[in-house]
Coordinates of C-alpha atoms in Angstrom, one line a residue:
Chain N
M1 CA 0.0 0.0 0.0
M2 CA 1.5 3.3 -1.1
V3 CA 1.3 6.2 1.2
S4 CA -0.2 9.3 -0.6
L5 CA 1.2 12.3 1.2
A6 CA -1.1 14.6 -0.8
R7 CA -4.3 12.8 0.1
K8 CA -3.4 12.0 3.7
T9 CA -2.5 15.7 4.3
L10 CA -5.7 16.8 2.6
L11 CA -7.9 14.6 4.8
H12 CA -6.0 15.3 8.1
E13 CA -5.8 19.1 7.5
W14 CA -9.1 19.5 5.7
R15 CA -9.8 22.8 7.5
R16 CA -6.7 24.3 5.8
F17 CA -8.0 23.2 2.3
L18 CA -11.6 24.1 2.9
P19 CA -11.4 27.7 1.7
A20 CA -9.8 26.5 -1.5
M21 CA -12.5 23.9 -2.0
L22 CA -15.2 26.4 -1.4
A23 CA -13.6 28.9 -3.8
V24 CA -13.5 26.2 -6.5
S25 CA -17.1 25.2 -5.7
F26 CA -18.2 28.8 -5.9
A27 CA -16.4 29.4 -9.2
T28 CA -17.9 26.3 -10.6
L29 CA -21.4 27.2 -9.5
L30 CA -21.1 30.7 -10.8
Q31 CA -19.9 29.5 -14.2
L32 CA -22.6 26.8 -14.5
L33 CA -25.5 29.1 -13.4
Q34 CA -24.3 31.9 -15.7
A35 CA -24.1 29.5 -18.6
A36 CA -27.5 28.0 -17.7
L37 CA -29.1 31.5 -17.6
V38 CA -27.5 32.7 -20.8
L39 CA -28.5 29.5 -22.6
G40 CA -32.0 29.8 -21.2
I41 CA -32.5 33.4 -22.0
F42 CA -30.8 33.6 -25.4
G43 CA -32.0 30.1 -26.3
G44 CA -35.3 32.0 -26.5
A45 CA -34.0 33.6 -29.7
A46 CA -34.0 30.2 -31.3
V47 CA -37.2 28.9 -29.8
Y48 CA -38.9 28.6 -33.2
V49 CA -36.1 26.3 -34.4
S50 CA -35.5 24.3 -31.2
D51 CA -39.2 23.7 -30.5
S52 CA -39.7 22.3 -34.0
N53 CA -38.5 19.1 -35.6
A54 CA -37.7 20.4 -39.1
D55 CA -34.2 19.4 -40.4
L56 CA -33.9 22.3 -42.8
W57 CA -34.7 26.0 -42.7
V58 CA -35.0 28.2 -45.8
G59 CA -35.3 32.0 -45.4
Y60 CA -34.2 35.4 -46.7
P61 CA -30.5 35.4 -47.6
G62 CA -28.3 36.9 -44.9
T63 CA -30.8 36.5 -42.1
Q64 CA -28.8 36.8 -38.9
S65 CA -31.4 35.5 -36.4
V66 CA -34.8 33.7 -36.7
D67 CA -36.7 36.7 -35.5
Q68 CA -35.1 38.9 -38.2
G69 CA -36.7 37.0 -41.1
R70 CA -38.3 38.6 -44.2
P71 CA -40.8 37.1 -46.6
I72 CA -39.5 34.9 -49.3
D73 CA -41.1 33.7 -52.5
G74 CA -43.5 30.8 -51.8
D75 CA -42.5 29.2 -55.1
I76 CA -39.2 28.1 -53.5
A77 CA -41.3 25.3 -52.0
S78 CA -41.4 23.7 -55.5
L79 CA -37.6 23.6 -55.6
L80 CA -37.5 21.9 -52.2
E81 CA -40.2 19.4 -53.1
M82 CA -38.3 18.5 -56.3
N83 CA -35.3 17.4 -54.2
P84 CA -35.5 13.6 -53.7
Q85 CA -33.9 13.9 -50.2
I86 CA -36.7 16.1 -48.9
E87 CA -39.7 14.3 -47.4
S88 CA -42.0 17.2 -46.7
V89 CA -42.1 21.0 -46.8
E90 CA -44.1 23.4 -44.7
P91 CA -44.4 27.2 -44.7
F92 CA -43.9 29.3 -41.5
Y93 CA -45.1 32.9 -41.1
L94 CA -43.4 35.1 -38.5
L95 CA -44.6 38.7 -38.0
D96 CA -44.7 41.4 -35.5
G97 CA -47.9 42.3 -33.7
D98 CA -49.3 44.8 -31.3
W99 CA -51.3 43.0 -28.7
R100 CA -54.1 44.7 -26.8
G101 CA -55.5 42.5 -23.9
G102 CA -57.9 43.5 -21.2
H103 CA -57.1 44.5 -17.7
G104 CA -55.2 47.7 -18.5
T105 CA -52.0 46.1 -19.8
G106 CA -51.7 48.6 -22.6
G107 CA -50.0 47.4 -25.8
V108 CA -47.6 44.5 -25.7
S109 CA -45.4 43.7 -28.7
V110 CA -45.7 40.1 -29.7
F111 CA -44.3 37.8 -32.3
V112 CA -47.0 36.0 -34.3
S113 CA -46.2 32.6 -35.6
G114 CA -48.4 31.2 -38.3
V115 CA -48.0 27.4 -38.4
S116 CA -49.6 24.5 -40.2
T117 CA -52.5 22.8 -38.4
R118 CA -52.1 19.5 -40.2
P119 CA -51.5 16.5 -37.9
G120 CA -47.7 15.8 -37.7
A121 CA -46.7 19.3 -38.8
M122 CA -43.1 20.3 -38.0
M123 CA -43.4 23.8 -36.5
F124 CA -43.6 23.7 -32.7
A125 CA -44.0 19.9 -32.8
R126 CA -42.1 19.7 -29.5
V127 CA -44.5 22.0 -27.6
L128 CA -47.9 21.6 -29.3
T129 CA -49.9 18.4 -28.6
P130 CA -51.9 17.2 -31.6
A131 CA -55.1 18.2 -29.8
L132 CA -53.8 21.7 -29.2
R133 CA -52.7 22.1 -32.8
A134 CA -56.1 21.0 -34.0
R135 CA -57.7 23.8 -32.0
L136 CA -55.8 26.4 -34.1
A137 CA -57.8 25.3 -37.1
Y138 CA -60.7 27.5 -35.9
P139 CA -60.1 31.0 -37.3
E140 CA -58.8 33.7 -34.9
S141 CA -57.5 31.0 -32.4
V142 CA -54.1 31.7 -30.7
I143 CA -52.0 29.7 -28.2
V144 CA -49.6 31.5 -25.7
D145 CA -47.1 30.4 -23.1
P146 CA -48.7 30.1 -19.6
A147 CA -45.9 32.3 -18.2
D148 CA -47.0 35.1 -20.6
L149 CA -50.7 35.2 -19.5
N150 CA -50.2 37.9 -17.0
K151 CA -48.2 40.1 -19.3
L152 CA -50.8 39.7 -22.0
G153 CA -53.6 40.3 -19.5
V154 CA -55.7 37.4 -20.5
Q155 CA -56.9 33.9 -19.4
V156 CA -57.6 30.9 -21.6
G157 CA -60.9 31.6 -23.3
D158 CA -60.5 35.4 -23.3
T159 CA -60.4 37.5 -26.4
A160 CA -57.9 40.2 -27.3
S161 CA -56.8 42.1 -30.4
V162 CA -53.6 41.8 -32.5
N163 CA -52.9 44.6 -35.0
G164 CA -56.6 45.5 -34.7
H165 CA -58.0 42.1 -35.4
L166 CA -59.9 40.0 -32.9
V167 CA -58.2 36.8 -31.5
R168 CA -59.2 34.2 -28.9
V169 CA -56.8 32.4 -26.6
V170 CA -57.7 28.7 -27.0
G171 CA -54.9 27.2 -24.9
T172 CA -51.4 27.4 -23.5
A173 CA -48.2 25.6 -24.3
R174 CA -45.0 25.7 -22.2
G175 CA -41.8 26.6 -24.0
L176 CA -43.0 29.5 -26.2
R177 CA -41.4 32.3 -24.2
A178 CA -39.6 34.7 -26.5
L179 CA -36.8 37.1 -26.0
G180 CA -38.1 40.6 -25.3
G181 CA -41.8 40.0 -26.0
A182 CA -44.3 37.2 -26.2
D183 CA -44.8 34.5 -28.7
I184 CA -48.3 33.7 -29.9
V185 CA -49.0 30.8 -32.2
T186 CA -51.8 30.7 -34.6
S187 CA -52.7 29.1 -37.9
L188 CA -51.2 30.1 -41.3
Q189 CA -54.6 31.6 -42.3
T190 CA -55.0 33.6 -39.2
A191 CA -51.4 34.9 -39.3
R192 CA -51.9 36.1 -42.9
M193 CA -55.1 37.9 -41.7
L194 CA -53.2 39.6 -38.8
D195 CA -50.3 40.8 -41.1
P196 CA -50.7 44.6 -41.1
A197 CA -48.8 45.0 -44.4
P198 CA -49.0 41.9 -46.5
S199 CA -46.0 42.0 -48.8
D200 CA -46.8 41.8 -52.5
S201 CA -45.7 38.3 -52.8
G202 CA -47.6 37.3 -49.8
G203 CA -44.9 34.6 -49.2
P204 CA -44.0 32.9 -46.0
T205 CA -41.1 34.1 -43.8
Y206 CA -39.6 30.6 -43.8
L207 CA -40.0 27.2 -45.5
V208 CA -39.0 24.3 -43.2
A209 CA -38.4 20.8 -44.4
R210 CA -38.0 17.3 -43.1
L211 CA -35.4 15.1 -44.7
R212 CA -35.6 11.3 -45.4
H213 CA -32.2 11.0 -43.9
P214 CA -31.6 13.8 -41.3
A215 CA -27.9 12.9 -41.3
A216 CA -27.5 14.2 -44.8
A217 CA -28.7 17.7 -43.8
S218 CA -25.4 19.5 -44.6
S219 CA -25.1 18.1 -48.1
V220 CA -28.8 18.9 -48.9
V221 CA -28.2 22.5 -47.6
A222 CA -25.1 22.8 -49.9
D223 CA -27.2 21.3 -52.8
I224 CA -30.1 23.8 -52.3
N225 CA -27.8 26.8 -51.8
G226 CA -26.1 25.9 -55.1
H227 CA -29.3 26.5 -57.2
S228 CA -30.2 29.9 -58.6
G229 CA -33.1 31.2 -60.6
F230 CA -35.7 30.5 -57.9
G231 CA -35.4 33.9 -56.3
R232 CA -33.5 35.0 -53.3
Y233 CA -33.2 32.5 -50.4
Q234 CA -30.7 30.8 -48.2
A235 CA -30.9 27.4 -46.5
W236 CA -29.5 26.3 -43.1
T237 CA -29.5 23.1 -41.1
A238 CA -31.7 23.5 -38.0
P239 CA -28.9 23.3 -35.5
A240 CA -26.8 25.8 -37.5
F241 CA -29.7 28.3 -37.7
A242 CA -30.4 27.9 -34.0
R243 CA -26.8 28.6 -33.1
L244 CA -26.7 31.6 -35.5
S245 CA -29.7 33.1 -33.7
V246 CA -28.4 32.5 -30.2
L247 CA -24.9 34.0 -31.0
F248 CA -26.5 37.0 -32.8
W249 CA -28.4 37.9 -29.6
L250 CA -25.6 37.0 -27.3
F251 CA -23.2 39.4 -29.0
N252 CA -25.6 42.1 -30.2
T253 CA -26.9 42.7 -26.7
G254 CA -23.4 42.9 -25.2
A255 CA -24.3 39.9 -23.0
G256 CA -21.6 37.9 -24.6
A257 CA -18.9 40.3 -23.5
G258 CA -20.5 40.3 -20.0
V259 CA -20.4 36.6 -19.8
L260 CA -16.7 36.5 -20.8
F261 CA -15.9 39.3 -18.4
L262 CA -17.5 37.5 -15.5
A263 CA -15.8 34.2 -16.5
V264 CA -12.4 35.9 -16.4
I265 CA -13.1 37.5 -13.0
V266 CA -14.3 34.2 -11.5
F267 CA -11.2 32.5 -13.0
V268 CA -8.7 35.0 -11.5
V269 CA -10.3 35.3 -8.1
G270 CA -10.7 31.5 -7.8
A271 CA -7.1 30.9 -8.8
I272 CA -5.8 33.4 -6.3
I273 CA -7.8 32.0 -3.4
T274 CA -7.0 28.4 -4.3
S275 CA -3.2 29.0 -4.8
Q276 CA -3.0 30.9 -1.5
A277 CA -4.5 28.0 0.4
L278 CA -2.2 25.5 -1.3
M279 CA 0.8 27.7 -0.6
A280 CA -0.2 28.0 3.1
A281 CA -0.4 24.2 3.2
V282 CA 3.2 24.0 1.8
A283 CA 4.4 26.7 4.2
A284 CA 3.0 24.8 7.2
S285 CA 5.0 21.7 6.3
V286 CA 8.0 23.4 4.8
N287 CA 10.5 21.7 7.2
E288 CA 9.0 18.3 6.6
Y289 CA 9.3 18.8 2.8
A290 CA 12.9 20.0 3.3
T291 CA 13.6 16.9 5.3
L292 CA 12.3 14.7 2.5
N293 CA 14.5 16.6 0.1
A294 CA 17.5 16.1 2.4
L295 CA 16.7 12.4 2.3
G296 CA 17.0 12.6 -1.4
V297 CA 13.4 12.9 -2.5
G298 CA 13.6 15.2 -5.6
K299 CA 12.1 18.7 -5.7
R300 CA 10.1 17.5 -8.8
S301 CA 8.4 14.8 -6.8
L302 CA 7.6 17.2 -4.0
R303 CA 6.1 19.6 -6.5
W304 CA 3.9 16.8 -7.7
V305 CA 2.5 16.5 -4.2
V306 CA 1.2 20.1 -4.5
L307 CA -0.3 19.5 -7.9
E308 CA -2.0 16.3 -6.6
Q309 CA -3.5 18.3 -3.7
A310 CA -4.7 20.9 -6.2
F311 CA -6.3 18.2 -8.3
W312 CA -8.2 16.7 -5.3
V313 CA -9.3 20.1 -4.1
G314 CA -10.6 20.8 -7.6
A315 CA -12.3 17.5 -7.9
C316 CA -14.1 17.8 -4.5
G317 CA -15.1 21.4 -5.3
V318 CA -16.4 20.6 -8.8
V319 CA -18.5 17.6 -7.6
L320 CA -20.0 19.7 -4.8
A321 CA -20.8 22.5 -7.1
S322 CA -22.2 20.3 -9.9
V323 CA -24.7 18.8 -7.4
L324 CA -25.8 22.2 -6.2
A325 CA -26.0 23.6 -9.7
A326 CA -28.2 20.7 -10.9
L327 CA -30.5 21.3 -7.9
L328 CA -30.6 25.1 -8.5
I329 CA -31.2 24.7 -12.3
W330 CA -34.0 22.3 -11.6
L331 CA -35.5 24.7 -9.1
A332 CA -35.3 27.6 -11.6
H333 CA -36.7 25.5 -14.4
S334 CA -39.7 24.5 -12.3
N335 CA -40.3 28.1 -11.5
N336 CA -40.4 29.2 -15.2
V337 CA -37.0 30.9 -15.0
P338 CA -35.4 30.5 -18.4
V339 CA -32.5 28.1 -17.8
A340 CA -31.0 25.5 -20.1
M341 CA -27.9 23.3 -20.0
Q342 CA -26.0 21.3 -22.7
P343 CA -23.4 18.6 -21.9
S344 CA -20.8 20.5 -24.0
V345 CA -21.4 23.7 -22.2
A346 CA -21.3 22.0 -18.8
A347 CA -18.1 20.3 -19.8
A348 CA -16.6 23.6 -20.9
C349 CA -17.4 25.2 -17.5
L350 CA -15.9 22.3 -15.5
G351 CA -12.9 22.3 -17.8
L352 CA -12.4 26.0 -17.2
V353 CA -12.5 25.4 -13.4
M354 CA -10.0 22.5 -13.6
A355 CA -7.8 24.8 -15.6
L356 CA -8.1 27.4 -12.8
V357 CA -7.1 24.6 -10.3
A358 CA -4.1 23.6 -12.5
V359 CA -2.9 27.2 -12.6
S360 CA -3.3 27.5 -8.8
G361 CA -1.3 24.3 -8.4
L362 CA 1.4 25.6 -10.7
M363 CA 1.5 28.9 -8.8
A364 CA 1.7 27.1 -5.4
M365 CA 4.4 24.7 -6.7
R366 CA 6.8 27.6 -6.6
S367 CA 6.6 27.9 -2.9
M368 CA 8.2 24.5 -2.7
Q369 CA 11.4 26.3 -3.6
R370 CA 11.6 27.5 0.0
A371 CA 11.9 23.8 1.2
D372 CA 15.7 24.1 1.4
P373 CA 17.2 21.4 3.6
A374 CA 20.3 23.6 4.3
T375 CA 18.0 25.9 6.3
L376 CA 17.3 23.1 8.7
L377 CA 20.9 23.2 9.9
R378 CA 21.6 26.3 11.9
Chain K
M1 CA 35.2 2.2 28.6
P2 CA 32.1 1.6 26.5
Y3 CA 32.5 0.7 22.9
S4 CA 36.3 0.4 23.2
N5 CA 36.3 -2.6 20.9
T6 CA 35.1 -0.5 17.9
V7 CA 37.3 -0.8 14.9
I8 CA 37.4 2.3 12.7
D9 CA 37.5 1.4 9.0
P10 CA 40.9 2.3 7.6
N11 CA 39.2 3.5 4.3
P12 CA 37.4 6.7 5.2
M13 CA 33.8 7.0 4.0
L14 CA 33.9 10.8 4.1
V15 CA 36.9 13.0 3.2
A16 CA 36.9 16.8 3.4
E17 CA 39.8 18.5 1.6
N18 CA 40.7 22.2 2.3
L19 CA 37.1 23.3 2.8
T20 CA 36.5 27.0 2.9
K21 CA 33.1 28.7 3.2
S22 CA 32.3 32.4 3.8
F23 CA 28.9 34.1 4.4
T24 CA 28.4 37.6 3.3
S25 CA 25.7 39.8 5.0
G26 CA 25.8 43.4 3.8
Q27 CA 29.5 44.4 3.5
L28 CA 30.6 42.1 6.3
S29 CA 32.1 38.8 5.2
T30 CA 32.4 36.0 7.8
R31 CA 34.7 33.0 7.2
V32 CA 32.8 30.0 8.6
L33 CA 35.1 27.3 7.5
D34 CA 38.8 28.0 7.2
D35 CA 40.8 25.5 5.0
L36 CA 39.4 22.6 6.9
S37 CA 40.4 19.0 6.2
V38 CA 39.2 15.8 7.9
E39 CA 38.6 12.1 7.3
I40 CA 35.8 10.2 8.8
G41 CA 35.6 6.4 9.0
A42 CA 32.8 3.9 8.9
G43 CA 31.2 1.9 11.8
A44 CA 31.7 4.7 14.3
L45 CA 29.9 7.6 15.8
T46 CA 31.9 10.8 15.2
L47 CA 30.8 13.8 17.2
I48 CA 31.6 17.4 16.1
S49 CA 31.3 19.7 19.1
G50 CA 32.0 23.3 19.7
P51 CA 30.4 26.6 20.6
S52 CA 27.6 27.9 18.5
G53 CA 28.8 29.8 15.5
C54 CA 32.0 27.7 15.2
G55 CA 30.9 26.3 11.8
K56 CA 30.0 22.8 12.8
S57 CA 26.5 22.9 11.2
T58 CA 28.0 24.4 8.0
L59 CA 30.6 21.6 8.0
L60 CA 27.8 19.0 8.3
S61 CA 25.8 20.6 5.6
I62 CA 28.8 20.6 3.2
L63 CA 29.8 17.0 4.0
S64 CA 26.2 15.8 3.4
G65 CA 25.9 17.6 0.0
L66 CA 23.2 20.1 1.1
Q67 CA 25.5 23.0 0.4
A68 CA 28.6 23.6 -1.7
P69 CA 31.9 24.9 -0.3
D70 CA 33.6 28.0 -1.8
H71 CA 36.8 26.1 -2.1
G72 CA 37.9 22.5 -1.5
R73 CA 36.1 19.3 -2.1
V74 CA 34.2 16.5 -0.4
L75 CA 34.7 12.8 -1.3
A76 CA 31.7 10.8 -0.1
L77 CA 32.0 7.0 -0.6
S78 CA 35.0 7.9 -2.8
E79 CA 32.8 10.1 -5.1
S80 CA 33.4 13.9 -5.4
L81 CA 30.2 15.7 -4.5
Q82 CA 31.5 18.8 -6.3
A83 CA 31.7 16.9 -9.6
M84 CA 28.0 16.1 -9.5
D85 CA 25.1 18.3 -10.7
A86 CA 22.2 19.1 -8.3
K87 CA 20.1 16.1 -9.6
R88 CA 22.9 13.6 -9.1
V89 CA 23.6 15.0 -5.6
E90 CA 19.9 14.4 -4.8
A91 CA 20.1 10.9 -6.2
F92 CA 23.3 10.3 -4.1
R93 CA 21.5 11.5 -1.0
L94 CA 18.5 9.3 -1.8
H95 CA 20.5 6.1 -2.0
H96 CA 23.3 6.7 0.5
T97 CA 22.4 9.2 3.2
G98 CA 20.1 9.6 6.2
F99 CA 19.3 12.7 8.2
V100 CA 18.1 13.4 11.7
F101 CA 17.4 17.0 12.7
Q102 CA 16.8 18.8 15.9
G103 CA 13.2 19.5 15.0
F104 CA 11.8 16.1 14.3
N105 CA 10.1 17.3 11.0
L106 CA 7.4 14.6 10.9
F107 CA 4.3 15.2 8.8
P108 CA 1.3 15.7 11.1
A109 CA -1.0 13.7 8.8
L110 CA 1.1 10.5 8.7
T111 CA 1.4 7.7 11.2
A112 CA 4.8 6.6 12.5
R113 CA 4.8 3.8 10.0
E114 CA 3.9 6.0 7.1
Q115 CA 6.6 8.5 8.0
V116 CA 9.1 5.7 7.6
Q117 CA 7.6 4.3 4.4
L118 CA 7.3 7.6 2.6
P119 CA 11.0 8.2 1.6
L120 CA 11.4 4.5 0.7
Q121 CA 8.6 4.8 -1.9
Y122 CA 10.9 7.1 -3.9
M123 CA 13.7 4.5 -3.9
R124 CA 11.9 2.2 -6.3
L125 CA 11.6 -0.6 -3.8
S126 CA 8.9 -3.2 -4.0
A127 CA 5.9 -2.7 -1.7
Q128 CA 6.9 -5.8 0.4
E129 CA 10.5 -4.5 0.7
I130 CA 9.1 -1.1 1.9
T131 CA 6.9 -2.7 4.5
R132 CA 9.7 -5.0 5.7
R133 CA 12.3 -2.2 6.0
A134 CA 9.9 0.2 7.7
D135 CA 8.8 -2.5 10.3
E136 CA 12.4 -3.5 11.0
A137 CA 13.6 0.1 11.5
L138 CA 10.7 0.9 13.8
A139 CA 11.3 -2.3 15.8
E140 CA 14.9 -1.5 16.1
M141 CA 14.0 1.9 17.4
G142 CA 11.6 0.3 19.9
M143 CA 8.7 2.0 18.2
A144 CA 6.8 -1.1 16.7
H145 CA 4.0 -0.8 19.3
R146 CA 3.5 2.9 18.5
Q147 CA 3.6 2.6 14.7
H148 CA 0.0 3.5 14.1
L149 CA 0.2 6.8 16.0
R150 CA 0.5 10.3 14.5
P151 CA 3.1 12.7 15.8
A152 CA 0.6 14.6 17.9
A153 CA 0.2 11.4 20.0
L154 CA 3.9 10.8 20.5
S155 CA 6.4 12.2 23.0
G156 CA 9.5 14.2 21.9
G157 CA 11.7 11.2 22.4
E158 CA 9.4 8.9 20.5
K159 CA 9.2 11.4 17.6
Q160 CA 13.0 11.5 17.4
R161 CA 13.1 7.7 17.3
V162 CA 10.6 7.7 14.4
A163 CA 12.7 10.3 12.7
I164 CA 15.8 8.0 13.2
A165 CA 13.8 5.0 11.9
R166 CA 12.9 7.1 8.8
A167 CA 16.6 7.7 8.1
L168 CA 17.7 4.1 9.1
A169 CA 15.1 2.3 6.9
K170 CA 16.9 3.7 3.8
A171 CA 19.9 1.6 4.9
P172 CA 22.3 4.6 4.3
A173 CA 26.1 4.3 4.4
L174 CA 26.2 7.9 5.8
L175 CA 23.9 9.1 8.6
F176 CA 24.0 12.8 9.6
A177 CA 22.5 14.1 12.8
D178 CA 22.2 17.8 13.7
E179 CA 21.7 18.4 17.4
P180 CA 19.5 15.3 17.7
T181 CA 19.2 15.6 21.5
S182 CA 18.8 19.3 22.2
A183 CA 15.0 19.3 22.1
L184 CA 14.9 16.3 24.5
D185 CA 15.2 15.7 28.2
A186 CA 18.2 13.9 29.6
A187 CA 16.7 10.4 29.6
N188 CA 15.4 10.7 26.1
G189 CA 18.7 12.3 24.9
Q190 CA 20.5 9.3 26.4
I191 CA 18.3 6.8 24.5
V192 CA 18.7 8.7 21.2
I193 CA 22.5 8.8 21.4
D194 CA 22.6 5.2 22.3
L195 CA 20.5 4.3 19.3
L196 CA 22.7 6.3 17.0
H197 CA 25.8 4.6 18.4
R198 CA 24.2 1.2 18.0
I199 CA 23.4 1.9 14.3
A200 CA 27.0 2.8 13.7
R201 CA 28.2 -0.5 15.2
N202 CA 25.5 -2.9 14.0
H203 CA 25.1 -1.6 10.5
G204 CA 28.7 -0.3 9.9
T205 CA 27.2 3.1 9.2
T206 CA 29.2 6.3 9.2
V207 CA 27.4 8.4 11.8
L208 CA 28.3 12.0 11.9
C209 CA 26.7 14.0 14.7
V210 CA 26.8 17.7 15.4
S211 CA 26.1 18.8 19.0
H212 CA 27.1 21.2 21.6
D213 CA 25.6 18.9 24.2
P214 CA 28.5 17.9 26.5
R215 CA 26.6 14.8 27.7
L216 CA 27.1 13.2 24.3
I217 CA 30.9 13.3 24.4
S218 CA 31.2 10.2 26.5
H219 CA 29.1 8.2 24.0
A220 CA 31.1 9.1 20.9
D221 CA 33.9 7.0 19.3
R222 CA 35.6 10.2 18.1
V223 CA 35.2 13.8 19.0
L224 CA 36.2 16.7 16.8
T225 CA 36.2 20.0 18.6
M226 CA 35.8 23.0 16.4
E227 CA 36.3 26.7 16.9
D228 CA 36.4 29.6 14.4
G229 CA 36.1 27.3 11.4
R230 CA 38.9 25.0 12.3
I231 CA 39.3 21.7 14.1
L232 CA 41.1 22.4 17.3
D233 CA 41.1 18.9 18.8
D234 CA 40.6 15.4 17.4
S235 CA 40.3 12.7 20.1
D236 CA 39.9 9.2 18.8
R237 CA 38.3 7.6 21.8
G238 CA 37.3 4.4 20.0
A239 CA 40.8 3.7 19.0
R240 CA 42.1 3.8 22.5

């Protein structure tokens, strides 16, 4: 059985390492929650893409974010239908609206989504049940997010007006919350009726398509973008378009810079606290380390002890914080706070914290230089 | 006369040739070792004594390869320490030297047994060999029954015996001790110096001990008395 000086010291003198572990935990928690909030809030920019199960999006060329779409020529649908890879095509109308509810809420700007009411339609397939979608077939019916009811000043069954036209709230669906407004979902026909300035073409904002082999999405996109003569359009795969929208909002609102700034602050403060605690641990045992060096244990091996301690401090802190973060994110989610997490983002946060720990360990390693056995002889 | 049958090895294990060392603080330069030469043999306890500031600890530190002299050289086991780079000196210390200090310098987190095992782990010994050596060294120091205790539960004398076991388990040819008894009471000091002497005789180890404690003189095989960076008197008691 090997004696691990790093782990034995960590367990025996845990009070000495506790501040470092809490600093690592706190840094991890902060990074994870910040990422969850950012993903949750700015994921709202891509809600149309992420709540639907289309593989392909076709819209106005150069569109930077889903909500910035402009009408395209409806004939492009024929081009898509001709492609043997494409199984089905569906139009999607997205337009701005001015909502007037009851109860003195004044005007609320809303995004009106006009979607197909056919069973098995792609748009909002992840949030609309077939029964709910069927209710939209009645003219003037709309569906909203339950969290937006207060803002819109209505209950299910109430009427309101959008751009001066009467609508009726026939149900609610969770997951429609938009960035900086409210999403309301209606049928294609009702959406066209609510459009205050129908463009001359009267075309949809997007055409979405389902592929026979979703894995081939990138090559189909390249294929479609290679055609010309069907008017102006651009195609994206659904994940690419969602990412485009999130990044557009993240960096156009300055939130992206804020996120990076906070990440750097957390990194620096965490590294300082952690390295100080590790250095204090070395300083407390400097004579013992010097004795080991006198006995011939190399400085390099002694520095590894510090790095191993840093690793364990980091691992304990990260595990503690991950449990807390999962709990808090779940709590936020069940209270309608927009939060979301992806494995890749969580891994990036934890990787950043372990990098912080490694930097602290490297900084603390230098204090092993003071473990000079000659100082033990006076 | 105790230990009068000790035979000092005619081939010296440790040779110092014309050692000079000065320390500078500000503009003042103090010569700590002044052209000092000495040969130290195996299987004996050699004591360096003298008033504080006479240079005895500096001599120990240079003879053990912890510090380099300004001039002169040290031959340890017939190898010149000055011809080695820092890494090789470290490797030399790992395989051939043991140290015992005034402060016992035991890790608070480790049990007596783990303190002894720890340096052995860096010598690329098998796990069984590490366990065997640690247990033997602790038993020889009379600490087998206390091996599962941490330093906080041990007395000063017991701590020093664990520290000696830590040095002894490496089976070093050279064992250096710096004021090993000055933090101990008379009875424990007596035990510790007896143990060091026994190691020299039973293992053929070259034990070099620095102390200003006059009680140790009667236990040493050879006493070097230093003053002002030179050896004033060299009494080879074991040879008598």
